[in-house]
Coordinates of C-alpha atoms and ligand atoms in Angstrom, one line a residue:
M1 CA -132.0 -155.8 -9.9
P2 CA -134.2 -158.6 -8.4
D3 CA -137.9 -158.0 -9.1
K4 CA -139.5 -157.1 -5.7
L5 CA -142.9 -158.4 -6.8
E6 CA -141.5 -161.8 -7.7
P7 CA -141.8 -164.3 -4.8
I8 CA -138.5 -165.0 -3.2
L9 CA -139.6 -168.6 -2.8
K10 CA -142.2 -170.7 -4.5
L11 CA -143.0 -174.4 -4.0
D12 CA -144.9 -175.8 -6.9
G13 CA -146.7 -179.1 -6.5
I14 CA -144.2 -180.7 -4.2
V15 CA -144.6 -184.4 -3.5
K16 CA -142.3 -186.4 -1.1
A17 CA -143.0 -189.9 -0.1
F18 CA -141.4 -192.3 2.3
G19 CA -141.9 -196.0 1.6
G20 CA -145.1 -195.2 -0.4
V21 CA -146.5 -192.9 2.2
R22 CA -146.8 -189.3 1.1
A23 CA -145.4 -187.0 3.7
I24 CA -146.0 -184.0 1.3
D25 CA -148.8 -184.4 -1.1
G26 CA -148.9 -181.8 -3.8
L27 CA -147.9 -178.7 -1.8
S28 CA -147.7 -175.3 -3.2
L29 CA -146.8 -172.0 -1.5
S30 CA -145.3 -168.7 -2.3
L31 CA -143.3 -166.3 -0.1
R32 CA -142.6 -162.6 -0.7
E33 CA -139.4 -160.9 0.4
G34 CA -139.5 -159.8 4.0
E35 CA -142.5 -161.9 4.9
T36 CA -142.7 -164.2 7.9
I37 CA -145.0 -167.2 7.5
S38 CA -145.6 -170.2 9.7
L39 CA -146.3 -173.8 8.7
L40 CA -148.7 -174.9 11.5
G41 CA -150.0 -178.4 11.9
P42 CA -150.1 -181.5 14.1
S43 CA -147.3 -183.9 14.5
G44 CA -146.6 -185.9 11.3
C45 CA -148.4 -183.5 8.9
G46 CA -145.2 -182.9 6.9
K47 CA -143.9 -179.6 8.3
T48 CA -140.3 -180.6 8.8
T49 CA -140.1 -182.5 5.5
T50 CA -141.3 -179.3 3.8
L51 CA -138.4 -177.4 5.5
R52 CA -135.9 -180.0 4.5
V53 CA -137.1 -179.8 0.9
I54 CA -136.8 -176.0 0.9
A55 CA -133.3 -176.2 2.4
G56 CA -132.2 -178.9 0.1
F57 CA -131.7 -181.7 2.6
A58 CA -134.4 -183.7 1.0
A59 CA -135.1 -184.0 -2.8
P60 CA -138.8 -183.9 -3.8
D61 CA -140.2 -186.8 -5.8
A62 CA -142.2 -184.3 -7.9
G63 CA -142.7 -180.5 -8.1
R64 CA -140.3 -177.6 -8.1
V65 CA -138.5 -175.5 -5.5
V66 CA -138.1 -172.0 -7.1
L67 CA -135.8 -169.3 -5.6
R68 CA -136.2 -165.9 -7.2
G69 CA -137.6 -167.4 -10.3
E70 CA -135.0 -170.1 -10.7
T71 CA -135.7 -173.8 -10.2
V72 CA -133.2 -175.0 -7.6
N73 CA -134.2 -178.7 -7.1
K74 CA -130.6 -179.8 -8.0
R75 CA -128.8 -177.1 -5.9
R76 CA -127.0 -178.4 -2.8
P77 CA -128.0 -176.9 0.6
Y78 CA -125.0 -174.6 0.8
E79 CA -125.7 -173.2 -2.6
R80 CA -129.2 -172.0 -1.7
N81 CA -128.3 -169.2 0.8
I82 CA -130.9 -170.4 3.3
G83 CA -130.2 -170.4 7.1
V84 CA -131.7 -173.2 9.1
L85 CA -132.3 -173.3 12.9
F86 CA -132.9 -176.9 13.7
Q87 CA -135.3 -178.1 16.4
D88 CA -132.6 -179.4 18.7
Y89 CA -130.3 -176.4 17.9
A90 CA -127.5 -178.8 16.9
L91 CA -124.7 -176.5 18.2
F92 CA -121.1 -177.9 17.9
P93 CA -120.3 -178.9 21.5
H94 CA -116.6 -178.8 21.0
L95 CA -116.6 -175.2 19.7
T96 CA -117.0 -172.0 21.7
V97 CA -120.1 -169.8 21.2
F98 CA -117.9 -167.5 19.0
D99 CA -116.7 -170.3 16.8
N100 CA -120.2 -171.8 16.5
V101 CA -121.4 -168.5 15.1
A102 CA -118.3 -167.9 13.0
F103 CA -118.6 -171.4 11.4
G104 CA -120.9 -170.4 8.5
P105 CA -119.1 -167.2 7.5
R106 CA -115.7 -168.9 7.7
H107 CA -117.0 -171.8 5.6
R108 CA -118.0 -169.3 3.0
G109 CA -114.5 -168.0 2.8
L110 CA -115.1 -164.6 4.4
D111 CA -112.0 -162.8 5.7
A112 CA -111.3 -162.7 9.4
A113 CA -112.3 -159.1 9.9
T114 CA -115.7 -159.7 8.3
V115 CA -116.2 -162.9 10.2
Y116 CA -115.5 -161.0 13.5
Q117 CA -117.9 -158.3 12.6
R118 CA -120.7 -160.8 11.8
V119 CA -120.2 -162.7 15.0
E120 CA -120.2 -159.4 17.0
R121 CA -123.3 -158.2 15.3
Y122 CA -125.4 -161.4 15.6
L123 CA -124.3 -162.4 19.1
G124 CA -125.1 -158.8 20.1
L125 CA -128.5 -159.0 18.5
V126 CA -129.4 -162.1 20.6
H127 CA -127.8 -160.6 23.7
M128 CA -125.1 -163.3 24.0
G129 CA -122.0 -161.1 23.2
E130 CA -120.5 -161.6 26.7
H131 CA -120.7 -165.4 26.5
A132 CA -118.6 -165.6 23.3
Q133 CA -115.9 -167.8 24.9
R134 CA -118.2 -170.3 26.6
F135 CA -119.1 -173.7 25.3
P136 CA -122.7 -174.8 24.5
G137 CA -122.7 -177.4 27.3
N138 CA -122.4 -174.6 29.9
L139 CA -125.4 -172.6 28.5
S140 CA -129.1 -172.8 29.5
G141 CA -131.6 -173.9 26.9
G142 CA -132.7 -170.3 26.2
Q143 CA -129.1 -169.3 25.7
Q144 CA -128.3 -172.2 23.4
Q145 CA -131.4 -171.2 21.4
R146 CA -130.1 -167.7 20.9
V147 CA -126.7 -168.8 19.9
A148 CA -128.2 -171.2 17.3
L149 CA -130.3 -168.3 16.0
A150 CA -127.2 -166.1 15.8
R151 CA -125.4 -168.9 13.9
A152 CA -128.3 -169.2 11.4
L153 CA -128.3 -165.4 10.9
A154 CA -124.5 -165.0 10.6
T155 CA -124.4 -166.2 7.0
E156 CA -126.9 -163.5 6.3
P157 CA -129.3 -165.9 4.5
E158 CA -132.0 -164.7 2.1
I159 CA -134.4 -167.0 3.9
L160 CA -134.4 -168.2 7.5
L161 CA -136.0 -171.5 8.3
L162 CA -136.9 -172.1 12.0
D163 CA -138.0 -175.6 13.0
E164 CA -140.0 -175.5 16.2
P165 CA -137.6 -172.7 17.5
L166 CA -139.1 -172.5 21.0
S167 CA -140.2 -176.0 21.7
A168 CA -137.1 -176.9 23.8
L169 CA -137.9 -174.0 26.2
D170 CA -140.1 -174.1 29.3
A171 CA -143.4 -172.2 29.1
K172 CA -142.3 -169.0 30.8
L173 CA -139.0 -168.7 28.8
R174 CA -140.9 -169.4 25.6
K175 CA -142.9 -166.3 25.9
S176 CA -140.0 -164.0 26.4
V177 CA -137.8 -165.6 23.8
R178 CA -140.8 -165.4 21.4
A179 CA -140.9 -161.7 21.8
E180 CA -137.2 -161.4 21.2
L181 CA -137.4 -163.6 18.2
K182 CA -140.1 -161.3 16.8
A183 CA -137.9 -158.2 17.4
I184 CA -134.9 -159.9 15.7
I185 CA -136.9 -160.9 12.7
A186 CA -138.2 -157.3 12.4
E187 CA -134.8 -155.8 12.9
T188 CA -133.0 -157.9 10.3
G189 CA -136.0 -157.9 7.9
V190 CA -135.1 -161.5 7.0
T191 CA -137.7 -163.5 5.1
T192 CA -138.6 -166.3 7.6
I193 CA -140.5 -169.6 7.6
I194 CA -141.4 -171.0 11.1
V195 CA -142.4 -174.5 11.5
T196 CA -144.5 -175.1 14.6
H197 CA -147.4 -177.1 16.1
D198 CA -148.0 -174.3 18.6
Q199 CA -150.8 -172.0 17.4
E200 CA -149.9 -169.1 19.7
E201 CA -146.4 -169.1 18.2
A202 CA -147.8 -169.1 14.7
L203 CA -150.5 -166.5 15.2
S204 CA -148.2 -164.1 17.1
L205 CA -145.1 -164.3 14.9
S206 CA -146.4 -164.5 11.3
D207 CA -147.8 -162.3 8.6
R208 CA -149.5 -165.4 7.2
V209 CA -150.2 -168.8 8.7
L210 CA -150.4 -171.9 6.5
V211 CA -152.2 -174.7 8.2
M212 CA -150.9 -178.1 7.1
N213 CA -153.0 -181.3 7.2
R214 CA -151.7 -184.6 5.8
G215 CA -149.1 -183.2 3.6
R216 CA -151.2 -180.4 2.1
I217 CA -152.1 -176.8 3.0
D218 CA -155.7 -176.5 4.2
Q219 CA -155.6 -172.7 4.6
D220 CA -153.2 -169.9 3.9
A221 CA -154.4 -166.7 5.6
P222 CA -153.3 -163.8 7.9
P223 CA -153.7 -164.8 11.6
H224 CA -156.8 -162.9 12.3
E225 CA -158.6 -164.2 9.3
L226 CA -157.5 -167.8 10.1
Y227 CA -159.0 -167.5 13.6
R228 CA -162.2 -165.7 12.5
R229 CA -162.9 -167.5 9.2
P230 CA -161.4 -171.0 9.2
A231 CA -161.8 -172.7 5.9
N232 CA -162.9 -176.0 7.3
Q233 CA -163.5 -178.0 10.4
F234 CA -159.9 -179.2 10.7
V235 CA -158.6 -175.6 10.8
A236 CA -161.4 -174.4 13.1
E237 CA -160.5 -177.2 15.5
F238 CA -156.8 -176.9 15.3
V239 CA -156.7 -173.1 15.7
G240 CA -158.3 -171.9 18.9
R241 CA -161.1 -173.5 21.0
S242 CA -164.7 -173.8 19.9
N243 CA -168.1 -175.0 20.9
W244 CA -169.4 -177.1 18.1
L245 CA -173.1 -177.5 17.1
R246 CA -173.9 -180.0 14.4
G247 CA -177.1 -179.5 12.6
R248 CA -178.9 -178.6 9.4
V249 CA -180.5 -175.7 7.7
E250 CA -184.3 -176.0 7.6
M251 CA -187.5 -174.0 7.5
A252 CA -189.3 -173.4 10.8
D253 CA -192.2 -170.9 11.5
G254 CA -191.7 -169.5 8.0
A255 CA -188.0 -168.7 8.5
R256 CA -184.8 -170.4 7.5
T257 CA -183.2 -171.7 10.7
F258 CA -180.1 -173.6 11.8
A259 CA -181.3 -176.5 13.9
A260 CA -178.6 -177.9 16.1
V261 CA -178.8 -181.6 16.9
G262 CA -180.0 -181.7 20.5
G263 CA -179.3 -178.0 20.8
P264 CA -180.7 -174.6 20.1
R265 CA -182.4 -173.4 16.9
F266 CA -181.6 -169.9 15.5
A267 CA -181.8 -167.9 12.3
A268 CA -179.5 -169.2 9.6
P269 CA -177.2 -166.9 7.6
A270 CA -178.5 -166.3 4.1
H271 CA -175.6 -168.0 2.3
L272 CA -176.1 -171.4 3.9
P273 CA -177.6 -174.0 1.6
D274 CA -181.0 -175.4 2.5
G275 CA -181.1 -179.0 3.9
R276 CA -177.3 -179.3 4.1
E277 CA -175.7 -180.7 7.2
I278 CA -173.4 -178.0 8.6
M279 CA -171.2 -177.5 11.7
C280 CA -171.6 -174.2 13.6
F281 CA -168.9 -173.1 15.9
V282 CA -168.6 -170.3 18.5
R283 CA -165.5 -169.4 20.5
P284 CA -165.9 -169.5 24.3
E285 CA -164.5 -166.0 24.7
D286 CA -167.2 -164.5 22.3
I287 CA -170.1 -165.6 24.5
R288 CA -171.2 -163.3 27.3
L289 CA -173.4 -163.9 30.4
A290 CA -176.4 -161.6 30.5
A291 CA -176.6 -159.4 33.6
P292 CA -179.8 -159.8 35.7
G293 CA -182.7 -158.2 33.9
E294 CA -180.7 -157.3 30.8
T295 CA -182.6 -157.2 27.5
V296 CA -181.1 -159.1 24.6
P297 CA -179.2 -156.7 22.3
D298 CA -180.7 -156.3 18.8
G299 CA -179.8 -159.2 16.5
W300 CA -178.0 -161.2 19.2
I301 CA -178.8 -164.8 20.0
A302 CA -179.8 -165.7 23.5
W303 CA -179.6 -169.2 24.9
N304 CA -181.1 -170.2 28.2
G305 CA -178.8 -172.6 30.1
T306 CA -178.0 -174.2 33.4
V307 CA -174.4 -174.0 34.7
S308 CA -172.9 -177.5 34.7
D309 CA -169.3 -176.6 35.5
V310 CA -167.2 -173.8 36.8
T311 CA -163.4 -173.9 36.5
F312 CA -161.1 -171.3 37.8
L313 CA -158.2 -170.6 35.4
G314 CA -156.6 -167.6 37.1
Q315 CA -157.3 -164.6 34.9
D316 CA -160.6 -166.2 33.5
I317 CA -163.2 -168.5 34.7
E318 CA -164.4 -171.2 32.3
L319 CA -168.1 -171.6 32.8
T320 CA -170.0 -174.4 31.1
A321 CA -173.7 -174.2 30.7
R322 CA -176.1 -176.9 29.5
V323 CA -178.2 -175.5 26.7
E324 CA -180.9 -178.1 25.9
E325 CA -178.7 -181.2 25.5
V326 CA -175.5 -179.5 24.5
D327 CA -172.7 -178.2 26.8
I328 CA -171.5 -174.7 25.9
A329 CA -168.2 -173.4 27.3
T330 CA -167.7 -169.7 27.9
L331 CA -164.9 -167.6 29.4
V332 CA -166.0 -165.1 31.9
R333 CA -164.2 -162.5 34.0
T334 CA -166.9 -161.8 36.5
R335 CA -166.2 -161.8 40.3
E336 CA -169.6 -163.1 41.0
T337 CA -169.6 -166.3 39.0
P338 CA -172.8 -168.2 39.0
K339 CA -172.7 -171.5 40.8
T340 CA -173.3 -174.9 39.3
G341 CA -177.0 -175.4 38.8
A342 CA -177.8 -171.7 38.4
E343 CA -179.9 -170.6 35.4
V344 CA -178.0 -168.3 33.1
L345 CA -178.7 -166.5 29.8
L346 CA -175.9 -166.7 27.3
L347 CA -175.6 -163.9 24.8
V348 CA -174.0 -164.6 21.4
P349 CA -173.2 -161.8 19.0
P350 CA -174.4 -162.9 15.6
D351 CA -171.1 -162.2 13.8
S352 CA -169.3 -164.6 16.1
L353 CA -170.9 -167.7 14.7
G354 CA -168.9 -169.6 12.2
F355 CA -170.2 -172.3 9.8
V356 CA -168.3 -175.0 8.0
E357 CA -169.3 -177.9 5.9
V358 CA -169.2 -181.3 7.6
D359 CA -165.9 -183.0 6.6
Ligands
ATP1 P1 -143.4 -183.3 13.9 O1 -144.1 -182.0 14.4 O2 -143.7 -184.5 14.7 O3 -141.9 -183.1 13.6 P2 -143.9 -182.9 11.1 O4 -145.2 -182.3 10.7 O5 -142.7 -182.1 11.0 O6 -144.1 -183.6 12.5 P3 -142.6 -184.7 9.3 O7 -141.4 -184.9 10.2 O8 -142.4 -183.9 8.1 O9 -143.9 -184.2 10.1 O10 -143.1 -186.1 8.9 C1 -144.2 -186.3 8.0 C2 -144.4 -187.8 7.8 O11 -143.3 -188.4 7.1 C3 -144.5 -188.6 9.0 O12 -145.5 -189.6 8.9 C4 -143.1 -189.2 9.2 O13 -143.2 -190.4 9.9 C5 -142.7 -189.4 7.8 N1 -141.2 -189.3 7.6 C6 -140.5 -188.1 7.8 N2 -139.2 -188.3 7.5 C7 -139.1 -189.6 7.3 C8 -138.0 -190.5 6.9 N3 -136.7 -190.0 6.8 N4 -138.2 -191.8 6.7 C9 -139.5 -192.3 6.8 N5 -140.6 -191.6 7.1 C10 -140.4 -190.3 7.3

């Protein structure tokens, strides 16, 4: 019996360089059975190379790939029981949808009845059963994506690797296919790694998100924690939008304060080191406009500002206010949005402020 507590996959100190440049630079991660994780990061940070190393299409220069406790660096891709959905889907154009999905199971020598069952099951799961006899060239992008997913699932891999699974779809389709993908992962219970540069995709689909930066993992955390408590400036900037205040912790009027350069001064949290330069961030959606005559709630921070810009976004309105010499963006939903030039009071709940060391 496999040990359920043992990670299904471990990467241990992986290094992979191309012409002296390290695409992966000492990367370690661990994945439990049934988990879905995302590798999230900007273009060129090493996400796809990491997937290729896991799948066995690229050999690491150093480090170990461990599947269920066994080092598999030397195992060929087809000996790893890993399913891969490539970014461009890579369907065989000359094969029907049925034969595309049947390809893996047939290659593994399964008998015709089992192959048929597998194709039925996985084409059904992605709602493509009725298109089994069509060719990829006659399918829409979303349909091709589903067939490619069925093909990756049909070998019933232990681990499913999805490289930018939704990037070829337009914005509207992406949302609905994302929901379907989530349901399919839940229904099959397959352990999944998603590579994406799209934070919404990572946050909405994963149990944990691993933010990659220059071939390393900067933070490995559940989505909510990643958003609320980013480990450093890179993560805070990459995940979500923030207002940034640069400043330092110093004494003023007998209290320890955070003094933003050109911006407001407010009480500093106790854990911050004195004198250290720090960045403070606050998400636009956490800031509220005070109603006329409203008293500031206990412990909240209040900033007087002048509206410098109002942008209608549909559901929300982005209102930017100048606070001393700093522009602070907020998202508001009021029907009576103040006009440019109006005086406003911004209310900031104290637990919505985040602080990171200056990189
Ligand atoms: P993207 O989102 O743009 O696909 P990524 O995060 O997946 O980016 P990788 O494709 O893993 O990044 O590439 C990481 C770095 O390694 C990049 O600088 C890339 O140019 C380089 N690289 C990747 N594959 C090769 C290769 N076969 N030969 C040379 N350099 C490569």
